[in-house]
XYZ file of C-alpha atoms in Angstrom:
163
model
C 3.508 34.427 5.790
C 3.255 33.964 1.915
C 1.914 37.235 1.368
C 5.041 38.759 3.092
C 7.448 36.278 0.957
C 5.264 37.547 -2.517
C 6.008 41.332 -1.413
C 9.409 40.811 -0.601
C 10.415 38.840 -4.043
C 8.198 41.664 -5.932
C 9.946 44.543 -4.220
C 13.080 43.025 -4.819
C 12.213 42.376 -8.517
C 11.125 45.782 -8.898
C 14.150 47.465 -7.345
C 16.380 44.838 -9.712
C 14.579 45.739 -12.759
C 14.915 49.349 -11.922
C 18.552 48.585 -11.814
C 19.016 46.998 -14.576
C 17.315 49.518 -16.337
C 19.070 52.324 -14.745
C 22.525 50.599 -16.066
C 20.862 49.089 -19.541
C 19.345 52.755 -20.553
C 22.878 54.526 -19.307
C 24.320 55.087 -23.080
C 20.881 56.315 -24.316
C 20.489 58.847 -20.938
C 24.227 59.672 -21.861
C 23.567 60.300 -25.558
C 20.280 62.428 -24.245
C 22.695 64.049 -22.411
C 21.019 62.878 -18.691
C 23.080 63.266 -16.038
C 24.455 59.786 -14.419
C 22.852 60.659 -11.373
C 19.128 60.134 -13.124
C 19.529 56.065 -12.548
C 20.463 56.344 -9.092
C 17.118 58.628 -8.944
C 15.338 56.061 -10.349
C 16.794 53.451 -7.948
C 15.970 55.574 -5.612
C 12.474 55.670 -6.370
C 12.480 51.956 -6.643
C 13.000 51.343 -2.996
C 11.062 53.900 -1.971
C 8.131 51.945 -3.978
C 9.409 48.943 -2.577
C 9.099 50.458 1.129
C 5.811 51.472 0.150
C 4.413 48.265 -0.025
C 3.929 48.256 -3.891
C 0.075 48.218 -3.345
C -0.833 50.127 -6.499
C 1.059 47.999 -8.690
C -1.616 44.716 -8.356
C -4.565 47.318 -9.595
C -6.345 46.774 -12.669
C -6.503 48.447 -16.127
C -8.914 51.214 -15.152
C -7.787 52.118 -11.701
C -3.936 52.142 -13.618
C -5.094 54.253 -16.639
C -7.192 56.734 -13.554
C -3.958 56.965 -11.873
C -1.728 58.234 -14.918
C -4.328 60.212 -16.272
C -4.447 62.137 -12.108
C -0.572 61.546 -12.651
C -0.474 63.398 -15.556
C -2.683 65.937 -14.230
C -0.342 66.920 -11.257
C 2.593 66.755 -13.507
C 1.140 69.507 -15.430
C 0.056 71.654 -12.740
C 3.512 71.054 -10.861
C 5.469 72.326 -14.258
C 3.238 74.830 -14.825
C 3.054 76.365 -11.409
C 7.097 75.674 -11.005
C 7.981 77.438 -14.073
C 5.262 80.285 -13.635
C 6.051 80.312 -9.668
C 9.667 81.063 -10.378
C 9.997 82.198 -13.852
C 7.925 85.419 -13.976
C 9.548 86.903 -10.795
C 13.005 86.572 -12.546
C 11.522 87.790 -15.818
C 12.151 91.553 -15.205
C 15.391 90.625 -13.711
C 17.426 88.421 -15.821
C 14.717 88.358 -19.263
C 13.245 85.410 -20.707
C 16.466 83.175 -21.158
C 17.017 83.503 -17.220
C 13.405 83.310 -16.244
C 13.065 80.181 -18.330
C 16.484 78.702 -16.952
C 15.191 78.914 -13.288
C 11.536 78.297 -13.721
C 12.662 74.725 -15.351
C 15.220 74.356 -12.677
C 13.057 74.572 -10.197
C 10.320 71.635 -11.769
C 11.861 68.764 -9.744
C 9.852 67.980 -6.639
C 10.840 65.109 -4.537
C 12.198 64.917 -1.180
C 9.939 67.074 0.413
C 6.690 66.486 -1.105
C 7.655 63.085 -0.394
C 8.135 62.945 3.030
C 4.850 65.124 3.871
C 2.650 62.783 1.916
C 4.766 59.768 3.830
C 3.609 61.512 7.084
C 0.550 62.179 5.980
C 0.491 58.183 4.807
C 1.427 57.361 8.343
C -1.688 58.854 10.068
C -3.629 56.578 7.666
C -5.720 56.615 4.317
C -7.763 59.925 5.891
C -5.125 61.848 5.181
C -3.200 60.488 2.391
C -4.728 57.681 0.437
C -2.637 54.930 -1.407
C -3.211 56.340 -4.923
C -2.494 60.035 -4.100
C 0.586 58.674 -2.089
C 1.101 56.432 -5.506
C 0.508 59.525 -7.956
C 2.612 61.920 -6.451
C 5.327 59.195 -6.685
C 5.248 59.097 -10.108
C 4.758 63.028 -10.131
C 8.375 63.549 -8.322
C 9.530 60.444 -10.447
C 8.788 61.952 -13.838
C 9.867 65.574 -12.659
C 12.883 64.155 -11.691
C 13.710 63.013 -15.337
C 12.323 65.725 -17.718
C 14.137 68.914 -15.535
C 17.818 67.720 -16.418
C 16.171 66.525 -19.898
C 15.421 70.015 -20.498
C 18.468 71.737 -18.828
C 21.140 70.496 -20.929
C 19.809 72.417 -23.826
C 19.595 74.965 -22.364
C 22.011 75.596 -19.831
C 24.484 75.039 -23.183
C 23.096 77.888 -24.449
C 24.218 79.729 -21.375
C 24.595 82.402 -21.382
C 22.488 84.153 -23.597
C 24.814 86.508 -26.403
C 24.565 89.954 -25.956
C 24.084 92.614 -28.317
């Protein structure tokens, strides 16, 4: 029975802090020129952790650094293959100010790569261990913030001036 109350108070304090955070860093998404909705992603994300069970956040040093550095790994290939994946078809259509426009629109992966890996979760650590299930969290988390981060630019520039 402890164990349960030490999970419950650290989910809770996780999705607070994530709360506070989302309100507290509000003026400086704002003056970024994030949309509102961002801290209610991050909330979000927060008690989906918290549902999780919040087992990755007890590991040590090395097994935290090993699952940023496979973190950032996937975030790369995710952008990459997003922006590739979506931009070069709509290259010969709309040029590179289009192309660009949708392949970063299209970066943020969440709900569904979520719930497959929860499924996948569900039929036990065969299928979907705790730190994949952990590192695509932070994968959909951190696409989630940089794809409106790098929108505003350039959806102000929209659309491109013709000559």
């Amino acid at each position: 029975m402890p164990e349960l109350a030490g999970s419950v108070s650290l989910s809770l304090l996780v999705v607070g802090g994530l709360l506070a955070l989302s309100i507290v860093l509000r003026p400086v998404m704002r003056g970024l020129g994030v949309p509102p909705l961002v801290g209610f992603i991050l909330l979000g994300f927060g008690l989906r952790l918290a549902d999780s069970g919040l087992g990755f956040l007890s590991a040590d040093l090395a097994s935290a650094l090993q699952l940023l550095a496979g973190a950032g790994f996937l975030f790369a290939a995710a952008v990459i293959g997003k922006v590739l994946g979506a931009g070069l078809p709509a290259l010969a259509l709309d040029g590179l100010a289009g192309a660009s426009l949708i392949g970063v629109s299209m970066v943020p992966r969440a709900e569904i790569a979520l719930v497959i890996l929860d499924e996948g979760r569900r039929l036990g650590p065969w299928a979907v261990s705790s730190e994949l299930f952990a590192t695509m969290v932070l994968v959909s988390l951190a696409t989630c913030i940089v794809a409106p981060i790098l929108l505003r630019p350039m959806l102000a520039r929209w659309p491109p001036p013709t000559d």
